[in-house]
Short mmCIF file of N, CA, C and O in Angstrom, two decimals:
data_model
loop_
_atom_site.label_atom_id
_atom_site.label_comp_id
_atom_site.label_asym_id
_atom_site.label_seq_id
_atom_site.Cartn_x
_atom_site.Cartn_y
_atom_site.Cartn_z
N GLN A 735 7.84 11.16 -10.89
CA GLN A 735 6.80 10.76 -9.92
C GLN A 735 6.44 9.21 -10.22
O GLN A 735 6.56 8.75 -11.22
N HIS A 736 6.50 8.42 -8.88
CA HIS A 736 6.30 6.98 -9.20
C HIS A 736 5.29 6.53 -8.09
O HIS A 736 5.52 5.95 -7.31
N GLY A 737 3.95 7.06 -8.39
CA GLY A 737 2.85 6.67 -7.30
C GLY A 737 2.00 5.56 -7.91
O GLY A 737 2.33 4.91 -8.92
N PRO A 738 1.13 5.29 -7.32
CA PRO A 738 0.15 4.08 -7.63
C PRO A 738 -0.40 4.06 -8.88
O PRO A 738 -0.49 3.30 -9.67
N ARG A 739 -0.63 5.46 -9.16
CA ARG A 739 -1.23 5.62 -10.86
C ARG A 739 -0.15 5.28 -11.78
O ARG A 739 -0.46 4.55 -12.70
N ASP A 740 1.20 5.62 -11.61
CA ASP A 740 2.18 5.32 -12.57
C ASP A 740 2.47 3.83 -12.65
O ASP A 740 2.66 3.50 -13.82
N ALA A 741 2.44 3.17 -11.65
CA ALA A 741 2.75 1.67 -11.50
C ALA A 741 1.45 0.83 -12.10
O ALA A 741 1.74 -0.03 -12.67
N ALA A 742 0.27 1.47 -12.05
CA ALA A 742 -0.69 0.99 -12.43
C ALA A 742 -1.20 1.08 -14.16
O ALA A 742 -1.82 0.25 -14.80
N LEU A 743 -0.60 2.10 -14.72
CA LEU A 743 -0.73 2.39 -16.07
C LEU A 743 -0.54 1.37 -16.97
O LEU A 743 -1.21 0.82 -17.94
N PRO A 744 0.82 0.87 -16.95
CA PRO A 744 1.17 -0.50 -17.95
C PRO A 744 0.15 -1.64 -17.77
O PRO A 744 -0.23 -2.21 -18.72
N ILE A 745 -0.16 -2.01 -16.62
CA ILE A 745 -1.05 -3.05 -16.20
C ILE A 745 -2.28 -2.77 -16.67
O ILE A 745 -3.21 -3.57 -17.26
N MET A 746 -3.06 -1.34 -16.79
CA MET A 746 -4.43 -1.07 -17.21
C MET A 746 -4.32 -1.10 -18.80
O MET A 746 -5.27 -1.51 -19.16
N ARG A 747 -3.20 -0.76 -19.61
CA ARG A 747 -2.91 -0.91 -20.88
C ARG A 747 -3.13 -2.22 -21.24
O ARG A 747 -3.83 -2.61 -22.23
N GLU A 748 -2.33 -2.96 -20.50
CA GLU A 748 -2.57 -4.40 -20.91
C GLU A 748 -4.00 -5.08 -20.87
O GLU A 748 -4.50 -5.96 -21.54
N LEU A 749 -4.56 -4.70 -19.67
CA LEU A 749 -6.02 -5.24 -19.60
C LEU A 749 -6.60 -4.69 -20.69
O LEU A 749 -7.52 -5.62 -21.32
N VAL A 750 -6.60 -3.70 -21.22
CA VAL A 750 -7.51 -2.73 -22.25
C VAL A 750 -7.10 -3.83 -23.55
O VAL A 750 -8.00 -4.05 -24.16
N GLU A 751 -6.15 -3.98 -24.13
CA GLU A 751 -5.54 -4.83 -24.83
C GLU A 751 -6.09 -6.25 -24.87
O GLU A 751 -6.58 -6.82 -25.73
N ARG A 752 -6.07 -7.00 -23.76
CA ARG A 752 -6.52 -8.24 -23.74
C ARG A 752 -8.06 -8.46 -23.56
O ARG A 752 -8.71 -9.18 -24.28
N CYS A 753 -8.82 -7.50 -22.83
CA CYS A 753 -10.29 -7.54 -22.90
C CYS A 753 -10.96 -6.82 -23.75
O CYS A 753 -11.99 -6.97 -24.13
N GLY A 754 -10.21 -5.70 -24.30
CA GLY A 754 -11.01 -4.99 -25.23
C GLY A 754 -11.93 -3.99 -24.57
O GLY A 754 -12.71 -3.28 -25.32
N GLU A 755 -11.95 -3.85 -23.45
CA GLU A 755 -12.79 -2.82 -22.57
C GLU A 755 -11.97 -1.74 -21.84
O GLU A 755 -10.82 -2.04 -21.64
N SER A 756 -12.74 -0.78 -21.59
CA SER A 756 -12.10 0.35 -20.78
C SER A 756 -11.68 0.11 -19.25
O SER A 756 -12.47 -1.14 -18.80
N VAL A 757 -10.91 0.44 -18.69
CA VAL A 757 -10.20 0.09 -17.44
C VAL A 757 -10.14 1.24 -16.67
O VAL A 757 -9.52 2.46 -16.96
N TRP A 758 -10.32 1.40 -15.37
CA TRP A 758 -10.43 2.44 -14.47
C TRP A 758 -9.48 2.26 -13.15
O TRP A 758 -9.62 1.07 -12.81
N LEU A 759 -8.99 2.99 -12.80
CA LEU A 759 -8.27 2.96 -11.34
C LEU A 759 -8.94 3.72 -10.35
O LEU A 759 -8.97 5.12 -10.72
N ALA A 760 -9.35 3.33 -9.35
CA ALA A 760 -10.33 4.06 -8.46
C ALA A 760 -9.73 3.86 -6.91
O ALA A 760 -9.46 2.60 -6.77
N ALA A 761 -9.91 4.76 -6.19
CA ALA A 761 -9.22 4.71 -4.73
C ALA A 761 -10.53 5.08 -3.89
O ALA A 761 -11.36 5.70 -4.16
N PHE A 762 -10.44 4.22 -2.88
CA PHE A 762 -11.67 4.13 -1.80
C PHE A 762 -11.14 5.30 -0.74
O PHE A 762 -10.15 5.30 -0.07
N GLY A 763 -12.30 5.99 -0.60
CA GLY A 763 -12.06 7.05 0.44
C GLY A 763 -12.95 6.52 1.77
O GLY A 763 -14.01 6.68 1.89
N GLU A 764 -12.25 6.08 2.62
CA GLU A 764 -12.91 5.23 3.79
C GLU A 764 -13.81 6.52 4.63
O GLU A 764 -14.92 6.02 5.17
N GLU A 765 -13.27 7.66 4.86
CA GLU A 765 -14.01 8.74 5.73
C GLU A 765 -15.23 9.25 5.10
O GLU A 765 -16.24 8.97 6.07
N GLN A 766 -15.36 9.13 3.76
CA GLN A 766 -16.74 9.51 3.32
C GLN A 766 -17.24 8.48 2.50
O GLN A 766 -18.34 8.66 1.95
N PHE A 767 -16.77 7.24 2.56
CA PHE A 767 -17.49 6.16 1.89
C PHE A 767 -17.57 6.31 0.44
O PHE A 767 -18.74 6.13 0.01
N HIS A 768 -16.87 6.65 -0.27
CA HIS A 768 -16.58 6.96 -1.59
C HIS A 768 -15.50 6.16 -2.51
O HIS A 768 -14.61 6.19 -1.81
N ILE A 769 -15.66 6.53 -3.98
CA ILE A 769 -14.51 6.17 -4.73
C ILE A 769 -14.00 7.45 -5.35
O ILE A 769 -14.77 8.31 -5.63
N ALA A 770 -12.81 7.56 -5.73
CA ALA A 770 -12.15 8.74 -6.35
C ALA A 770 -11.52 8.10 -7.66
O ALA A 770 -10.74 7.04 -7.51
N TYR A 771 -12.01 8.43 -8.87
CA TYR A 771 -11.42 7.90 -10.05
C TYR A 771 -9.90 8.76 -10.11
O TYR A 771 -9.95 9.82 -10.34
N VAL A 772 -9.01 7.55 -10.26
CA VAL A 772 -7.43 8.16 -10.47
C VAL A 772 -6.92 8.16 -11.83
O VAL A 772 -6.27 9.13 -12.19
N ALA A 773 -7.40 7.06 -12.49
CA ALA A 773 -6.92 7.00 -14.04
C ALA A 773 -7.65 6.00 -14.68
O ALA A 773 -8.59 5.59 -14.25
N GLU A 774 -7.63 6.30 -16.04
CA GLU A 774 -8.47 5.68 -17.04
C GLU A 774 -7.58 5.21 -18.07
O GLU A 774 -6.78 5.98 -18.74
N GLN A 775 -8.00 3.98 -18.80
CA GLN A 775 -7.47 3.65 -20.20
C GLN A 775 -8.77 3.28 -20.90
O GLN A 775 -9.31 2.23 -20.52
N GLU A 776 -8.98 4.02 -22.11
CA GLU A 776 -10.09 3.88 -22.74
C GLU A 776 -10.08 2.74 -23.72
O GLU A 776 -9.02 2.41 -24.48
N SER A 777 -11.09 1.99 -23.89
CA SER A 777 -11.10 1.05 -25.24
C SER A 777 -11.25 1.65 -26.52
O SER A 777 -11.38 3.01 -26.61
N GLN A 778 -11.24 1.05 -27.51
CA GLN A 778 -11.43 1.57 -28.86
C GLN A 778 -12.94 1.57 -29.23
O GLN A 778 -13.34 2.02 -30.61
N HIS A 779 -13.98 0.95 -28.40
CA HIS A 779 -15.22 1.07 -28.82
C HIS A 779 -15.91 2.54 -29.07
O HIS A 779 -15.65 3.37 -28.32
N THR A 780 -16.85 2.61 -29.95
CA THR A 780 -17.38 3.71 -30.27
C THR A 780 -18.30 4.23 -29.03
O THR A 780 -18.19 5.54 -28.70
N LEU A 781 -18.88 3.32 -28.46
CA LEU A 781 -19.87 3.84 -27.37
C LEU A 781 -19.09 3.15 -26.04
O LEU A 781 -18.94 2.00 -26.17
N ARG A 782 -18.77 4.06 -25.19
CA ARG A 782 -18.07 3.83 -23.91
C ARG A 782 -18.17 4.93 -22.94
O ARG A 782 -18.51 5.97 -23.24
N HIS A 783 -18.18 4.45 -21.66
CA HIS A 783 -18.22 5.09 -20.53
C HIS A 783 -16.93 5.89 -20.30
O HIS A 783 -15.87 5.25 -20.23
N ARG A 784 -16.94 7.21 -19.84
CA ARG A 784 -15.79 7.93 -19.43
C ARG A 784 -15.91 8.04 -17.97
O ARG A 784 -16.83 8.38 -17.51
N ALA A 785 -14.74 7.83 -17.23
CA ALA A 785 -14.53 8.09 -15.66
C ALA A 785 -14.31 9.51 -15.60
O ALA A 785 -13.34 10.20 -16.32
N PRO A 786 -15.05 10.02 -14.47
CA PRO A 786 -14.81 11.59 -14.21
C PRO A 786 -13.34 11.33 -13.41
O PRO A 786 -13.58 11.52 -12.12
N ILE A 787 -12.37 11.56 -14.12
CA ILE A 787 -11.14 11.37 -13.31
C ILE A 787 -11.00 12.59 -12.41
O ILE A 787 -11.25 13.94 -12.69
N GLY A 788 -10.59 12.38 -10.97
CA GLY A 788 -10.53 13.37 -10.23
C GLY A 788 -11.75 13.80 -9.26
O GLY A 788 -11.60 14.26 -8.47
N GLN A 789 -12.85 13.02 -9.66
CA GLN A 789 -14.08 13.34 -9.06
C GLN A 789 -14.40 12.07 -8.19
O GLN A 789 -13.81 10.95 -8.43
N THR A 790 -15.29 12.46 -7.40
CA THR A 790 -15.79 11.27 -6.48
C THR A 790 -17.12 10.61 -6.81
O THR A 790 -17.81 11.48 -7.35
N ALA A 791 -17.25 9.43 -6.47
CA ALA A 791 -18.80 9.00 -6.63
C ALA A 791 -19.24 7.78 -5.43
O ALA A 791 -18.22 7.43 -4.73
N SER A 792 -20.26 7.95 -5.33
CA SER A 792 -20.76 6.72 -4.22
C SER A 792 -20.23 5.38 -4.56
O SER A 792 -20.21 4.93 -5.91
N LEU A 793 -20.21 4.44 -3.72
CA LEU A 793 -19.76 3.11 -4.05
C LEU A 793 -20.81 2.17 -4.81
O LEU A 793 -20.46 1.31 -5.73
N VAL A 794 -22.02 2.59 -4.70
CA VAL A 794 -23.04 1.85 -5.30
C VAL A 794 -23.41 2.57 -6.88
O VAL A 794 -24.33 2.23 -7.46
N ASP A 795 -22.66 3.48 -7.38
CA ASP A 795 -22.84 4.28 -8.53
C ASP A 795 -22.34 3.46 -9.61
O ASP A 795 -22.55 4.01 -10.95
N GLY A 796 -21.48 2.50 -9.44
CA GLY A 796 -20.78 1.81 -10.77
C GLY A 796 -20.13 0.68 -10.37
O GLY A 796 -20.08 0.33 -8.93
N ALA A 797 -19.65 0.03 -11.20
CA ALA A 797 -18.88 -1.38 -11.16
C ALA A 797 -17.66 -1.08 -10.14
O ALA A 797 -17.47 -2.06 -9.45
N CYS A 798 -16.94 -0.08 -10.30
CA CYS A 798 -15.68 0.09 -9.51
C CYS A 798 -15.98 0.04 -8.05
O CYS A 798 -15.33 -0.47 -7.10
N GLY A 799 -17.08 0.75 -7.76
CA GLY A 799 -17.41 0.97 -6.30
C GLY A 799 -18.15 -0.53 -5.91
O GLY A 799 -17.72 -0.90 -4.69
N LEU A 800 -18.78 -1.02 -6.62
CA LEU A 800 -19.30 -2.51 -6.17
C LEU A 800 -18.06 -3.47 -6.03
O LEU A 800 -18.19 -4.23 -5.12
N ALA A 801 -17.22 -3.30 -6.95
CA ALA A 801 -15.85 -4.25 -6.94
C ALA A 801 -15.07 -4.06 -5.60
O ALA A 801 -14.57 -4.85 -4.80
N ILE A 802 -15.03 -2.71 -5.06
CA ILE A 802 -14.47 -2.42 -3.98
C ILE A 802 -15.23 -2.79 -2.60
O ILE A 802 -14.77 -3.52 -1.85
N MET A 803 -16.77 -2.78 -2.70
CA MET A 803 -17.59 -3.27 -1.67
C MET A 803 -17.10 -4.88 -1.51
O MET A 803 -17.48 -5.40 -0.37
#
């Protein structure tokens, strides 16, 4: 399988290493005006947010949706 998620994972890992923060890949759902979390690379911080992989969220519910807007 070589979809967008697989292509993004190495880049996401590099971003986590460089910035020390968690990274998420989210897809925009134009019909329902929402995002769906597709992949996550977690930071090593004790306190961190976990993305609900496979679930949808409103565009205004977090940084991923705001970045897409």
